Amino acid sequence: DVKVTQSSRYLVKRTGEKVFLECVQDMDHENMFWYRQDPGLGLRLIYFSYDVKMKEKGDIPEGYSVSREKKERFSLILESASTNQTSMYLCASSYGRREGRNEQFFGPGTRLTVL
Amino acid sequence: DQQVKQNSPSLSVQEGRISILNCDYTNSMFDYFLWYKKYPAEGPTFLISISSIKDKNEDGRFTVFLNKSAKHLSLHIVPSQPGDSAVYFCAAREYTDKLIFGTGTRLQVFP
């Protein structure tokens, strides 16, 4: 079974703090993704990475950065947390298109509250 | 501009009956469509998918139908069970490996 793990299930931070969210997958997937889920807005892509050290902006990258130094690990960084970044953060991974597999596998999510 | 739309935020169905969840899209270049199920406080789990070259895919109680001319897909669950109560997201793949998600439909199956 594919396993995607996220470093924390719940996190409470203060405005202005630097926040690190870690994601690890164990299936040697090329692609990794960070989303946030908000009521009524569905899942919105923040950043994704299709290879080590490679990254691309998603639909809402402002206020976030990412790091992928190893294939299995993809980190999301909130440089200076703000209250509007309170959300559920979901990490996902998938095979590359050439592998013929298309679904993304999700971690359990991190509920981040910024006070 | 939302490329993938789920216009029904919620749906309530009696146990044993059919649940039909709908999804519309605007981009004719999408080549693959997926449905995910999400319970509260958990990540979404993959349910079923369909390639744009097909019009139907079935897996047990779950069937996905694709109508390309109408840019519409639907998920049928027969028979519905209380454990199916969750939020369902449809998603579409564009030319990269990115998925575009709809806003979700909350399904409640009651006894």
PDB file of C-alpha atoms in Angstrom:
ATOM      1  CA  ASP A   1       0.000   0.000   0.000  1.00  0.00           C
ATOM      2  CA  VAL A   2       1.132   3.500  -0.782  1.00  0.00           C
ATOM      3  CA  LYS A   3       1.806   5.466   2.319  1.00  0.00           C
ATOM      4  CA  VAL A   4       1.965   9.232   2.502  1.00  0.00           C
ATOM      5  CA  THR A   5       2.672  10.617   5.940  1.00  0.00           C
ATOM      6  CA  GLN A   6       2.546  14.162   7.218  1.00  0.00           C
ATOM      7  CA  SER A   7       4.558  15.348  10.189  1.00  0.00           C
ATOM      8  CA  SER A   8       1.661  16.690  12.247  1.00  0.00           C
ATOM      9  CA  ARG A   9      -2.092  16.145  12.358  1.00  0.00           C
ATOM     10  CA  TYR A  10      -2.780  19.361  14.244  1.00  0.00           C
ATOM     11  CA  LEU A  11      -0.663  22.480  14.574  1.00  0.00           C
ATOM     12  CA  VAL A  12      -1.253  25.824  16.273  1.00  0.00           C
ATOM     13  CA  LYS A  13       1.054  28.723  15.437  1.00  0.00           C
ATOM     14  CA  ARG A  14       1.148  32.452  16.009  1.00  0.00           C
ATOM     15  CA  THR A  15       0.999  35.155  13.362  1.00  0.00           C
ATOM     16  CA  GLY A  16       4.451  35.849  11.957  1.00  0.00           C
ATOM     17  CA  GLU A  17       5.949  32.485  12.859  1.00  0.00           C
ATOM     18  CA  LYS A  18       7.771  30.396  10.262  1.00  0.00           C
ATOM     19  CA  VAL A  19       5.979  27.094   9.815  1.00  0.00           C
ATOM     20  CA  PHE A  20       7.301  23.865   8.309  1.00  0.00           C
ATOM     21  CA  LEU A  21       5.000  21.102   7.131  1.00  0.00           C
ATOM     22  CA  GLU A  22       6.706  17.864   6.175  1.00  0.00           C
ATOM     23  CA  CYS A  23       5.471  15.121   3.880  1.00  0.00           C
ATOM     24  CA  VAL A  24       7.061  11.753   3.175  1.00  0.00           C
ATOM     25  CA  GLN A  25       5.999   9.079   0.678  1.00  0.00           C
ATOM     26  CA  ASP A  26       7.320   5.554   0.469  1.00  0.00           C
ATOM     27  CA  MET A  27       6.433   4.541  -3.101  1.00  0.00           C
ATOM     28  CA  ASP A  28       9.234   6.197  -5.059  1.00  0.00           C
ATOM     29  CA  HIS A  29       6.745   8.563  -6.716  1.00  0.00           C
ATOM     30  CA  GLU A  30       8.137  11.254  -8.977  1.00  0.00           C
ATOM     31  CA  ASN A  31       5.398  13.785  -8.278  1.00  0.00           C
ATOM     32  CA  MET A  32       4.493  15.400  -4.990  1.00  0.00           C
ATOM     33  CA  PHE A  33       1.856  18.042  -4.291  1.00  0.00           C
ATOM     34  CA  TRP A  34       0.689  20.408  -1.579  1.00  0.00           C
ATOM     35  CA  TYR A  35      -2.957  21.462  -1.378  1.00  0.00           C
ATOM     36  CA  ARG A  36      -5.084  23.354   1.034  1.00  0.00           C
ATOM     37  CA  GLN A  37      -8.722  22.523   1.624  1.00  0.00           C
ATOM     38  CA  ASP A  38     -11.189  25.166   2.730  1.00  0.00           C
ATOM     39  CA  PRO A  39     -14.987  24.868   3.079  1.00  0.00           C
ATOM     40  CA  GLY A  40     -16.743  25.580  -0.187  1.00  0.00           C
ATOM     41  CA  LEU A  41     -13.475  25.933  -2.103  1.00  0.00           C
ATOM     42  CA  GLY A  42     -12.449  22.314  -2.566  1.00  0.00           C
ATOM     43  CA  LEU A  43      -8.782  21.404  -2.877  1.00  0.00           C
ATOM     44  CA  ARG A  44      -6.531  24.138  -4.225  1.00  0.00           C
ATOM     45  CA  LEU A  45      -3.010  23.416  -5.382  1.00  0.00           C
ATOM     46  CA  ILE A  46      -0.275  25.425  -3.693  1.00  0.00           C
ATOM     47  CA  TYR A  47       2.876  23.910  -5.228  1.00  0.00           C
ATOM     48  CA  PHE A  48       3.946  20.718  -6.861  1.00  0.00           C
ATOM     49  CA  SER A  49       7.211  18.999  -7.661  1.00  0.00           C
ATOM     50  CA  TYR A  50       7.866  16.518 -10.450  1.00  0.00           C
ATOM     51  CA  ASP A  51      11.446  15.722  -9.480  1.00  0.00           C
ATOM     52  CA  VAL A  52      14.031  16.367  -6.814  1.00  0.00           C
ATOM     53  CA  LYS A  53      14.844  20.074  -6.558  1.00  0.00           C
ATOM     54  CA  MET A  54      12.159  20.842  -9.152  1.00  0.00           C
ATOM     55  CA  LYS A  55       9.047  22.796  -8.237  1.00  0.00           C
ATOM     56  CA  GLU A  56       6.197  24.584  -9.920  1.00  0.00           C
ATOM     57  CA  LYS A  57       3.672  27.040  -8.592  1.00  0.00           C
ATOM     58  CA  GLY A  58       0.107  25.945  -8.295  1.00  0.00           C
ATOM     59  CA  ASP A  59      -2.961  28.149  -8.133  1.00  0.00           C
ATOM     60  CA  ILE A  60      -2.286  29.821  -4.766  1.00  0.00           C
ATOM     61  CA  PRO A  61       1.497  29.954  -4.098  1.00  0.00           C
ATOM     62  CA  GLU A  62       1.551  33.373  -2.428  1.00  0.00           C
ATOM     63  CA  GLY A  63       2.878  33.223   1.114  1.00  0.00           C
ATOM     64  CA  TYR A  64       4.281  29.715   0.663  1.00  0.00           C
ATOM     65  CA  SER A  65       7.506  28.109  -0.477  1.00  0.00           C
ATOM     66  CA  VAL A  66       8.545  24.474  -0.876  1.00  0.00           C
ATOM     67  CA  SER A  67      11.620  22.311  -0.729  1.00  0.00           C
ATOM     68  CA  ARG A  68      12.341  18.919  -2.220  1.00  0.00           C
ATOM     69  CA  GLU A  69      15.879  17.809  -1.485  1.00  0.00           C
ATOM     70  CA  LYS A  70      15.097  14.074  -1.553  1.00  0.00           C
ATOM     71  CA  LYS A  71      12.655  12.192  -3.734  1.00  0.00           C
ATOM     72  CA  GLU A  72      10.552  10.924  -0.857  1.00  0.00           C
ATOM     73  CA  ARG A  73      10.218  14.215   1.036  1.00  0.00           C
ATOM     74  CA  PHE A  74       8.384  17.421   0.149  1.00  0.00           C
ATOM     75  CA  SER A  75       8.220  20.310   2.594  1.00  0.00           C
ATOM     76  CA  LEU A  76       5.829  23.251   2.638  1.00  0.00           C
ATOM     77  CA  ILE A  77       7.045  26.425   4.311  1.00  0.00           C
ATOM     78  CA  LEU A  78       4.964  29.328   5.500  1.00  0.00           C
ATOM     79  CA  GLU A  79       7.543  32.094   5.719  1.00  0.00           C
ATOM     80  CA  SER A  80       5.454  34.301   8.009  1.00  0.00           C
ATOM     81  CA  ALA A  81       2.194  32.691   9.020  1.00  0.00           C
ATOM     82  CA  SER A  82      -0.983  34.749   8.786  1.00  0.00           C
ATOM     83  CA  THR A  83      -4.501  34.052  10.022  1.00  0.00           C
ATOM     84  CA  ASN A  84      -5.771  33.551   6.471  1.00  0.00           C
ATOM     85  CA  GLN A  85      -3.472  30.545   6.220  1.00  0.00           C
ATOM     86  CA  THR A  86      -5.537  28.700   8.795  1.00  0.00           C
ATOM     87  CA  SER A  87      -6.619  25.647   6.833  1.00  0.00           C
ATOM     88  CA  MET A  88      -6.343  21.907   6.258  1.00  0.00           C
ATOM     89  CA  TYR A  89      -3.121  21.149   4.372  1.00  0.00           C
ATOM     90  CA  LEU A  90      -2.938  17.997   2.308  1.00  0.00           C
ATOM     91  CA  CYS A  91       0.105  16.399   0.739  1.00  0.00           C
ATOM     92  CA  ALA A  92      -0.181  13.972  -2.167  1.00  0.00           C
ATOM     93  CA  SER A  93       2.112  11.980  -4.418  1.00  0.00           C
ATOM     94  CA  SER A  94       1.767  10.179  -7.738  1.00  0.00           C
ATOM     95  CA  TYR A  95       3.681   8.330 -10.400  1.00  0.00           C
ATOM     96  CA  GLY A  96       4.769  10.295 -13.406  1.00  0.00           C
ATOM     97  CA  ARG A  97       2.570  10.176 -16.454  1.00  0.00           C
ATOM     98  CA  ARG A  98       4.859   7.796 -18.315  1.00  0.00           C
ATOM     99  CA  GLU A  99       4.180   5.146 -15.674  1.00  0.00           C
ATOM    100  CA  GLY A 100       0.556   4.984 -16.824  1.00  0.00           C
ATOM    101  CA  ARG A 101      -0.785   5.560 -13.341  1.00  0.00           C
ATOM    102  CA  ASN A 102      -2.814   8.646 -12.738  1.00  0.00           C
ATOM    103  CA  GLU A 103      -4.218   8.813  -9.266  1.00  0.00           C
ATOM    104  CA  GLN A 104      -2.713  10.874  -6.511  1.00  0.00           C
ATOM    105  CA  PHE A 105      -2.344   9.363  -3.060  1.00  0.00           C
ATOM    106  CA  PHE A 106      -3.019  11.665  -0.140  1.00  0.00           C
ATOM    107  CA  GLY A 107      -1.670  11.938   3.355  1.00  0.00           C
ATOM    108  CA  PRO A 108      -3.986  12.356   6.370  1.00  0.00           C
ATOM    109  CA  GLY A 109      -3.716  16.130   6.386  1.00  0.00           C
ATOM    110  CA  THR A 110      -2.471  18.770   8.825  1.00  0.00           C
ATOM    111  CA  ARG A 111      -5.018  21.062  10.412  1.00  0.00           C
ATOM    112  CA  LEU A 112      -3.125  24.330  10.890  1.00  0.00           C
ATOM    113  CA  THR A 113      -4.526  27.118  13.037  1.00  0.00           C
ATOM    114  CA  VAL A 114      -2.779  30.495  13.001  1.00  0.00           C
ATOM    115  CA  LEU A 115      -3.686  32.738  15.939  1.00  0.00           C
TER     116      LEU A 115
ATOM    117  CA  ASP B   1     -12.749  30.691 -13.349  1.00  0.00           C
ATOM    118  CA  GLN B   2     -13.613  27.229 -12.099  1.00  0.00           C
ATOM    119  CA  GLN B   3     -12.751  24.560 -14.650  1.00  0.00           C
ATOM    120  CA  VAL B   4     -14.317  21.734 -12.635  1.00  0.00           C
ATOM    121  CA  LYS B   5     -17.674  22.334 -10.989  1.00  0.00           C
ATOM    122  CA  GLN B   6     -19.783  20.343  -8.596  1.00  0.00           C
ATOM    123  CA  ASN B   7     -22.979  22.327  -8.406  1.00  0.00           C
ATOM    124  CA  SER B   8     -24.642  20.341  -5.644  1.00  0.00           C
ATOM    125  CA  PRO B   9     -22.973  20.981  -2.299  1.00  0.00           C
ATOM    126  CA  SER B  10     -24.965  18.203  -0.637  1.00  0.00           C
ATOM    127  CA  LEU B  11     -27.050  15.142  -1.392  1.00  0.00           C
ATOM    128  CA  SER B  12     -29.168  12.975   0.879  1.00  0.00           C
ATOM    129  CA  VAL B  13     -30.093   9.413  -0.138  1.00  0.00           C
ATOM    130  CA  GLN B  14     -31.801   6.534   1.566  1.00  0.00           C
ATOM    131  CA  GLU B  15     -29.784   3.391   2.237  1.00  0.00           C
ATOM    132  CA  GLY B  16     -30.132   0.863  -0.593  1.00  0.00           C
ATOM    133  CA  ARG B  17     -31.048   3.481  -3.203  1.00  0.00           C
ATOM    134  CA  ILE B  18     -28.852   4.941  -5.919  1.00  0.00           C
ATOM    135  CA  SER B  19     -26.646   7.971  -5.269  1.00  0.00           C
ATOM    136  CA  ILE B  20     -25.783  10.094  -8.296  1.00  0.00           C
ATOM    137  CA  LEU B  21     -23.089  12.736  -7.942  1.00  0.00           C
ATOM    138  CA  ASN B  22     -22.502  15.127 -10.799  1.00  0.00           C
ATOM    139  CA  CYS B  23     -19.553  17.077 -12.090  1.00  0.00           C
ATOM    140  CA  ASP B  24     -19.165  19.507 -15.012  1.00  0.00           C
ATOM    141  CA  TYR B  25     -15.989  20.738 -16.613  1.00  0.00           C
ATOM    142  CA  THR B  26     -15.072  23.392 -19.137  1.00  0.00           C
ATOM    143  CA  ASN B  27     -11.686  22.361 -20.518  1.00  0.00           C
ATOM    144  CA  SER B  28     -11.942  19.940 -23.425  1.00  0.00           C
ATOM    145  CA  MET B  29      -8.226  19.155 -23.080  1.00  0.00           C
ATOM    146  CA  PHE B  30      -8.717  17.208 -19.850  1.00  0.00           C
ATOM    147  CA  ASP B  31      -7.783  13.602 -20.598  1.00  0.00           C
ATOM    148  CA  TYR B  32      -8.477  11.790 -17.360  1.00  0.00           C
ATOM    149  CA  PHE B  33     -11.089  12.128 -14.635  1.00  0.00           C
ATOM    150  CA  LEU B  34     -11.096  10.830 -11.096  1.00  0.00           C
ATOM    151  CA  TRP B  35     -13.397  10.627  -8.089  1.00  0.00           C
ATOM    152  CA  TYR B  36     -12.159  10.863  -4.524  1.00  0.00           C
ATOM    153  CA  LYS B  37     -13.936  10.264  -1.255  1.00  0.00           C
ATOM    154  CA  LYS B  38     -13.072  12.173   1.907  1.00  0.00           C
ATOM    155  CA  TYR B  39     -14.052  11.542   5.496  1.00  0.00           C
ATOM    156  CA  PRO B  40     -13.646  14.346   8.083  1.00  0.00           C
ATOM    157  CA  ALA B  41     -10.099  14.748   9.434  1.00  0.00           C
ATOM    158  CA  GLU B  42      -8.704  12.333   6.826  1.00  0.00           C
ATOM    159  CA  GLY B  43      -7.050  12.751   3.462  1.00  0.00           C
ATOM    160  CA  PRO B  44      -9.031  12.011   0.284  1.00  0.00           C
ATOM    161  CA  THR B  45      -8.932   8.433  -0.960  1.00  0.00           C
ATOM    162  CA  PHE B  46      -9.080   7.494  -4.624  1.00  0.00           C
ATOM    163  CA  LEU B  47     -12.316   5.810  -5.686  1.00  0.00           C
ATOM    164  CA  ILE B  48     -12.534   5.373  -9.429  1.00  0.00           C
ATOM    165  CA  SER B  49     -11.300   6.992 -12.624  1.00  0.00           C
ATOM    166  CA  ILE B  50     -12.056   7.162 -16.324  1.00  0.00           C
ATOM    167  CA  SER B  51     -10.046   8.013 -19.369  1.00  0.00           C
ATOM    168  CA  SER B  52     -11.453  10.545 -21.810  1.00  0.00           C
ATOM    169  CA  ILE B  53     -11.523   7.866 -24.518  1.00  0.00           C
ATOM    170  CA  LYS B  54     -14.122   5.869 -22.583  1.00  0.00           C
ATOM    171  CA  ASP B  55     -17.678   6.652 -21.555  1.00  0.00           C
ATOM    172  CA  LYS B  56     -18.110   4.268 -18.642  1.00  0.00           C
ATOM    173  CA  ASN B  57     -16.030   2.572 -15.994  1.00  0.00           C
ATOM    174  CA  GLU B  58     -17.366   0.268 -13.318  1.00  0.00           C
ATOM    175  CA  ASP B  59     -15.860  -1.011 -10.075  1.00  0.00           C
ATOM    176  CA  GLY B  60     -18.202  -2.894  -7.789  1.00  0.00           C
ATOM    177  CA  ARG B  61     -20.904  -0.569  -6.530  1.00  0.00           C
ATOM    178  CA  PHE B  62     -19.285   2.444  -8.204  1.00  0.00           C
ATOM    179  CA  THR B  63     -19.741   3.457 -11.832  1.00  0.00           C
ATOM    180  CA  VAL B  64     -18.474   6.604 -13.485  1.00  0.00           C
ATOM    181  CA  PHE B  65     -20.059   7.896 -16.685  1.00  0.00           C
ATOM    182  CA  LEU B  66     -18.445  10.433 -18.984  1.00  0.00           C
ATOM    183  CA  ASN B  67     -20.338  12.509 -21.546  1.00  0.00           C
ATOM    184  CA  LYS B  68     -17.685  14.415 -23.459  1.00  0.00           C
ATOM    185  CA  SER B  69     -20.077  16.336 -25.659  1.00  0.00           C
ATOM    186  CA  ALA B  70     -21.790  17.724 -22.569  1.00  0.00           C
ATOM    187  CA  LYS B  71     -18.513  17.979 -20.609  1.00  0.00           C
ATOM    188  CA  HIS B  72     -20.211  16.137 -17.799  1.00  0.00           C
ATOM    189  CA  LEU B  73     -19.354  13.181 -15.619  1.00  0.00           C
ATOM    190  CA  SER B  74     -21.291  11.423 -12.921  1.00  0.00           C
ATOM    191  CA  LEU B  75     -20.614   8.894 -10.192  1.00  0.00           C
ATOM    192  CA  HIS B  76     -23.284   6.316  -9.441  1.00  0.00           C
ATOM    193  CA  ILE B  77     -23.243   4.364  -6.196  1.00  0.00           C
ATOM    194  CA  VAL B  78     -25.583   1.387  -6.091  1.00  0.00           C
ATOM    195  CA  PRO B  79     -26.714   0.385  -3.548  1.00  0.00           C
ATOM    196  CA  SER B  80     -25.839   3.243  -1.246  1.00  0.00           C
ATOM    197  CA  GLN B  81     -24.643   2.328   2.236  1.00  0.00           C
ATOM    198  CA  PRO B  82     -24.291   4.428   5.410  1.00  0.00           C
ATOM    199  CA  GLY B  83     -20.490   4.070   5.157  1.00  0.00           C
ATOM    200  CA  ASP B  84     -20.649   5.953   1.858  1.00  0.00           C
ATOM    201  CA  SER B  85     -21.510   9.138   3.760  1.00  0.00           C
ATOM    202  CA  ALA B  86     -18.584  11.441   3.003  1.00  0.00           C
ATOM    203  CA  VAL B  87     -17.553  14.336   0.797  1.00  0.00           C
ATOM    204  CA  TYR B  88     -16.930  13.371  -2.831  1.00  0.00           C
ATOM    205  CA  PHE B  89     -14.578  15.322  -5.062  1.00  0.00           C
ATOM    206  CA  CYS B  90     -14.297  14.976  -8.794  1.00  0.00           C
ATOM    207  CA  ALA B  91     -10.989  15.880 -10.395  1.00  0.00           C
ATOM    208  CA  ALA B  92      -9.677  16.287 -13.911  1.00  0.00           C
ATOM    209  CA  ARG B  93      -6.139  15.936 -15.214  1.00  0.00           C
ATOM    210  CA  GLU B  94      -4.665  18.445 -17.586  1.00  0.00           C
ATOM    211  CA  TYR B  95      -1.597  18.059 -19.801  1.00  0.00           C
ATOM    212  CA  THR B  96       0.734  18.068 -16.817  1.00  0.00           C
ATOM    213  CA  ASP B  97       0.202  15.642 -13.944  1.00  0.00           C
ATOM    214  CA  LYS B  98      -1.761  18.245 -12.017  1.00  0.00           C
ATOM    215  CA  LEU B  99      -5.337  17.568 -11.000  1.00  0.00           C
ATOM    216  CA  ILE B 100      -8.033  20.219 -10.936  1.00  0.00           C
ATOM    217  CA  PHE B 101     -10.562  19.502  -8.196  1.00  0.00           C
ATOM    218  CA  GLY B 102     -14.198  20.445  -7.855  1.00  0.00           C
ATOM    219  CA  THR B 103     -15.549  21.941  -4.639  1.00  0.00           C
ATOM    220  CA  GLY B 104     -17.048  18.656  -3.436  1.00  0.00           C
ATOM    221  CA  THR B 105     -20.482  17.205  -2.715  1.00  0.00           C
ATOM    222  CA  ARG B 106     -21.384  16.008   0.756  1.00  0.00           C
ATOM    223  CA  LEU B 107     -23.303  12.726   0.524  1.00  0.00           C
ATOM    224  CA  GLN B 108     -25.393  11.574   3.435  1.00  0.00           C
ATOM    225  CA  VAL B 109     -26.895   8.079   3.340  1.00  0.00           C
ATOM    226  CA  PHE B 110     -29.649   7.602   5.902  1.00  0.00           C
ATOM    227  CA  PRO B 111     -31.302   4.351   7.059  1.00  0.00           C
TER     228      PRO B 111
END
